[in-house]
Amino acid sequence: MTSVPTPIPSRTQFVLEGIRHRILTGRLTPGQALVETELAAQFGVSKTPVREALKTLAGTGLVVMSQYKGVTVRMVDADMARDVYDVRLLLEPEALRRSVRRGARLDAAGEALRRADAAADAAERSLANREFHRALYLPCGNPLLGRMLDEVRDQAALVSAVAWAAEPSWEREAAEHREILRLALEGQADGAAGALHAHIASFVERAFPAPEPPGEDGRA
């Protein structure tokens, strides 16, 4: 018998979404400590919803809980970024291919592109970017595949936020998004999947390039 997930209480959900938004928009930065009493005061709640929200965020990989350091926003390094994007490369193009082949409506992806183009700041643009990608893979017809991609979605957004802060590259990625959606709307499942694969791979290669192999003499 399949168990039914326990609903998250409204106060916990409110705090959860608030902390997530602050992390993914750069208001809370990687490595920053998250103190329960401070967050409770900011959100106007007791420490219990904050504690539960932080546990959930630890499960999605956005925060790290340590016995000695307490709770901190997850640090982003090249290894972490490449691991997260490797999962996306394995799963996301295939999910899009299936979405296109089953004739799924992709109106939400187009709306996300319009919101991104009209975004007033990097925070709004980041959130629109997340919704664009989710709108492509969610109607793939396999709920488990969608949930697996949802599980790395926050970590991928954290990687993007760190990369964009160092080197904004939105215009290039926006053009790639439009091409991916064009191919998908034309029913070109393999073409759209290939364009999405190239889009994801090129981003992580630009932002977190693999180290140069050592030369014949052993030097880098």
Short mmCIF file of C-alpha atoms in Angstrom, two decimals:
data_model
loop_
_atom_site.label_atom_id
_atom_site.label_comp_id
_atom_site.label_asym_id
_atom_site.label_seq_id
_atom_site.Cartn_x
_atom_site.Cartn_y
_atom_site.Cartn_z
CA MET A 1 0.00 0.00 0.00
CA THR A 2 1.41 3.39 -0.98
CA SER A 3 1.89 5.77 1.94
CA VAL A 4 0.43 9.26 1.68
CA PRO A 5 2.96 12.09 2.30
CA THR A 6 2.25 14.06 5.45
CA PRO A 7 1.20 17.63 4.57
CA ILE A 8 3.60 20.35 5.72
CA PRO A 9 1.91 22.74 8.19
CA SER A 10 1.20 26.16 6.71
CA ARG A 11 3.63 28.05 8.94
CA THR A 12 6.42 25.64 8.13
CA GLN A 13 5.62 25.95 4.41
CA PHE A 14 5.64 29.75 4.68
CA VAL A 15 9.08 29.72 6.33
CA LEU A 16 10.35 27.03 3.94
CA GLU A 17 9.43 29.04 0.84
CA GLY A 18 10.81 32.22 2.38
CA ILE A 19 14.22 30.74 3.18
CA ARG A 20 14.40 28.96 -0.18
CA HIS A 21 13.63 32.22 -1.99
CA ARG A 22 16.33 34.08 -0.07
CA ILE A 23 18.92 31.42 -0.86
CA LEU A 24 18.09 31.13 -4.55
CA THR A 25 18.01 34.89 -5.06
CA GLY A 26 21.32 35.48 -3.28
CA ARG A 27 20.06 37.19 -0.13
CA LEU A 28 21.45 34.26 1.82
CA THR A 29 24.84 33.26 0.44
CA PRO A 30 26.69 29.91 0.41
CA GLY A 31 28.33 29.26 3.75
CA GLN A 32 26.13 31.74 5.63
CA ALA A 33 24.88 30.56 9.03
CA LEU A 34 21.13 30.11 9.49
CA VAL A 35 20.22 30.79 13.12
CA GLU A 36 16.82 29.51 14.21
CA THR A 37 16.09 32.36 16.63
CA GLU A 38 16.97 35.02 14.06
CA LEU A 39 14.89 33.41 11.34
CA ALA A 40 11.96 32.92 13.71
CA ALA A 41 12.01 36.63 14.56
CA GLN A 42 12.25 37.62 10.88
CA PHE A 43 9.30 35.45 9.88
CA GLY A 44 7.27 36.14 12.99
CA VAL A 45 6.96 32.49 14.03
CA SER A 46 8.25 30.19 16.76
CA LYS A 47 11.43 28.17 16.32
CA THR A 48 9.52 24.97 15.55
CA PRO A 49 8.42 25.86 11.97
CA VAL A 50 11.93 27.19 11.29
CA ARG A 51 13.52 23.97 12.51
CA GLU A 52 11.18 21.84 10.37
CA ALA A 53 11.76 24.05 7.32
CA LEU A 54 15.53 23.74 7.71
CA LYS A 55 15.26 19.95 7.93
CA THR A 56 13.31 19.92 4.67
CA LEU A 57 15.84 22.21 2.98
CA ALA A 58 18.64 19.94 4.16
CA GLY A 59 16.84 17.09 2.43
CA THR A 60 16.76 18.99 -0.86
CA GLY A 61 20.46 19.88 -0.56
CA LEU A 62 20.12 23.64 -0.12
CA VAL A 63 21.41 23.73 3.46
CA VAL A 64 23.85 21.64 5.48
CA MET A 65 23.25 20.63 9.10
CA SER A 66 26.37 20.05 11.20
CA GLN A 67 26.71 19.11 14.84
CA TYR A 68 29.51 21.63 15.26
CA LYS A 69 28.73 24.42 12.78
CA GLY A 70 24.96 24.39 13.02
CA VAL A 71 22.96 25.03 9.84
CA THR A 72 24.55 26.83 6.89
CA VAL A 73 23.66 27.52 3.27
CA ARG A 74 25.33 24.88 1.13
CA MET A 75 28.64 25.82 -0.41
CA VAL A 76 29.00 25.47 -4.17
CA ASP A 77 32.21 24.15 -5.66
CA ALA A 78 33.11 22.65 -9.01
CA ASP A 79 32.65 19.04 -7.88
CA MET A 80 29.19 19.73 -6.45
CA ALA A 81 28.15 21.68 -9.55
CA ARG A 82 29.32 18.97 -11.95
CA ASP A 83 27.59 16.24 -9.92
CA VAL A 84 24.26 18.09 -9.96
CA TYR A 85 24.51 18.90 -13.65
CA ASP A 86 25.55 15.35 -14.48
CA VAL A 87 22.20 14.17 -13.06
CA ARG A 88 20.40 16.80 -15.12
CA LEU A 89 22.24 15.73 -18.28
CA LEU A 90 21.23 12.11 -17.72
CA LEU A 91 17.55 12.77 -16.98
CA GLU A 92 16.30 16.14 -18.22
CA PRO A 93 16.77 15.77 -22.00
CA GLU A 94 15.02 12.39 -21.92
CA ALA A 95 12.14 13.86 -19.92
CA LEU A 96 11.75 16.64 -22.51
CA ARG A 97 11.89 14.11 -25.34
CA ARG A 98 9.00 12.24 -23.73
CA SER A 99 7.03 15.44 -23.12
CA VAL A 100 7.27 16.32 -26.82
CA ARG A 101 6.49 12.83 -28.05
CA ARG A 102 3.31 12.66 -26.02
CA GLY A 103 2.18 16.04 -27.34
CA ALA A 104 2.23 17.76 -23.96
CA ARG A 105 1.20 21.42 -23.79
CA LEU A 106 4.17 23.65 -23.06
CA ASP A 107 2.33 26.91 -22.45
CA ALA A 108 3.93 27.25 -19.02
CA ALA A 109 7.40 27.17 -20.58
CA GLY A 110 6.51 30.01 -22.92
CA GLU A 111 5.07 32.02 -20.04
CA ALA A 112 8.25 31.46 -18.03
CA LEU A 113 10.31 32.81 -20.94
CA ARG A 114 8.16 35.93 -21.06
CA ARG A 115 8.55 36.45 -17.32
CA ALA A 116 12.30 36.05 -17.63
CA ASP A 117 12.51 38.62 -20.43
CA ALA A 118 10.47 41.08 -18.35
CA ALA A 119 12.31 40.38 -15.07
CA ALA A 120 13.32 43.44 -13.11
CA ASP A 121 16.31 41.78 -11.48
CA ALA A 122 18.39 38.60 -11.32
CA ALA A 123 16.17 37.18 -8.59
CA GLU A 124 13.04 37.19 -10.75
CA ARG A 125 15.03 35.90 -13.71
CA SER A 126 16.41 33.00 -11.68
CA LEU A 127 12.95 31.95 -10.55
CA ALA A 128 11.62 32.15 -14.12
CA ASN A 129 14.53 30.03 -15.32
CA ARG A 130 13.65 27.31 -12.83
CA GLU A 131 10.04 27.32 -13.95
CA PHE A 132 11.01 27.14 -17.63
CA HIS A 133 12.99 23.96 -17.16
CA ARG A 134 10.34 22.43 -14.90
CA ALA A 135 7.62 23.16 -17.46
CA LEU A 136 9.58 21.12 -20.01
CA TYR A 137 10.18 18.00 -17.96
CA LEU A 138 7.15 17.80 -15.69
CA PRO A 139 4.63 16.66 -18.38
CA CYS A 140 6.91 13.77 -19.45
CA GLY A 141 4.31 11.21 -18.38
CA ASN A 142 6.49 9.64 -15.67
CA PRO A 143 5.78 11.22 -12.27
CA LEU A 144 8.81 9.53 -10.70
CA LEU A 145 11.13 11.05 -13.31
CA GLY A 146 9.60 14.46 -12.64
CA ARG A 147 10.10 14.08 -8.88
CA MET A 148 13.72 12.99 -9.35
CA LEU A 149 14.41 16.16 -11.34
CA ASP A 150 12.53 18.23 -8.78
CA GLU A 151 14.89 16.85 -6.12
CA VAL A 152 17.94 18.41 -7.80
CA ARG A 153 16.12 21.54 -9.00
CA ASP A 154 17.01 23.65 -5.95
CA GLN A 155 20.65 22.60 -6.05
CA ALA A 156 20.83 23.41 -9.76
CA ALA A 157 19.33 26.84 -9.10
CA LEU A 158 21.90 27.45 -6.35
CA VAL A 159 24.69 26.57 -8.78
CA SER A 160 23.20 28.96 -11.36
CA ALA A 161 22.90 31.78 -8.81
CA VAL A 162 26.56 31.46 -7.85
CA ALA A 163 27.67 31.27 -11.49
CA TRP A 164 25.59 34.27 -12.58
CA ALA A 165 26.94 36.34 -9.69
CA ALA A 166 30.46 35.70 -10.98
CA GLU A 167 29.69 36.08 -14.70
CA PRO A 168 26.21 36.98 -15.94
CA SER A 169 25.38 34.95 -19.04
CA TRP A 170 21.61 35.27 -19.17
CA GLU A 171 21.28 36.63 -22.71
CA ARG A 172 23.07 33.65 -24.22
CA GLU A 173 21.03 31.20 -22.16
CA ALA A 174 17.76 32.98 -22.97
CA ALA A 175 18.48 32.54 -26.69
CA GLU A 176 19.16 28.85 -26.08
CA HIS A 177 15.88 28.56 -24.17
CA ARG A 178 13.95 30.03 -27.08
CA GLU A 179 15.55 27.57 -29.49
CA ILE A 180 14.77 24.61 -27.23
CA LEU A 181 11.14 25.66 -26.95
CA ARG A 182 10.86 26.30 -30.70
CA LEU A 183 12.04 22.76 -31.47
CA ALA A 184 9.73 21.31 -28.83
CA LEU A 185 6.69 23.17 -30.14
CA GLU A 186 7.48 21.96 -33.66
CA GLY A 187 7.36 18.39 -32.37
CA GLN A 188 11.09 17.76 -32.90
CA ALA A 189 11.58 15.58 -29.83
CA ASP A 190 15.17 14.52 -30.54
CA GLY A 191 16.19 17.99 -31.69
CA ALA A 192 14.75 19.63 -28.57
CA ALA A 193 16.38 17.04 -26.32
CA GLY A 194 19.73 17.54 -28.05
CA ALA A 195 19.50 21.31 -27.75
CA LEU A 196 18.65 21.00 -24.06
CA HIS A 197 21.58 18.64 -23.48
CA ALA A 198 23.96 21.09 -25.17
CA HIS A 199 22.47 23.98 -23.17
CA ILE A 200 22.99 22.27 -19.81
CA ALA A 201 26.46 20.96 -20.69
CA SER A 202 27.75 24.27 -22.01
CA PHE A 203 26.61 26.16 -18.91
CA VAL A 204 28.45 23.97 -16.44
CA GLU A 205 31.52 23.82 -18.68
CA ARG A 206 31.67 27.63 -18.82
CA ALA A 207 30.94 28.20 -15.15
CA PHE A 208 32.90 25.29 -13.68
CA PRO A 209 35.42 24.09 -16.28
CA ALA A 210 37.07 20.74 -15.76
CA PRO A 211 40.74 20.99 -14.74
CA GLU A 212 43.33 20.73 -17.49
CA PRO A 213 44.92 17.26 -17.68
CA PRO A 214 48.62 17.22 -16.70
CA GLY A 215 51.16 17.44 -19.48
CA GLU A 216 53.55 14.68 -20.43
CA ASP A 217 56.06 15.90 -17.85
CA GLY A 218 53.40 15.63 -15.14
CA ARG A 219 52.83 19.37 -14.82
CA ALA A 220 49.42 20.93 -15.24
#
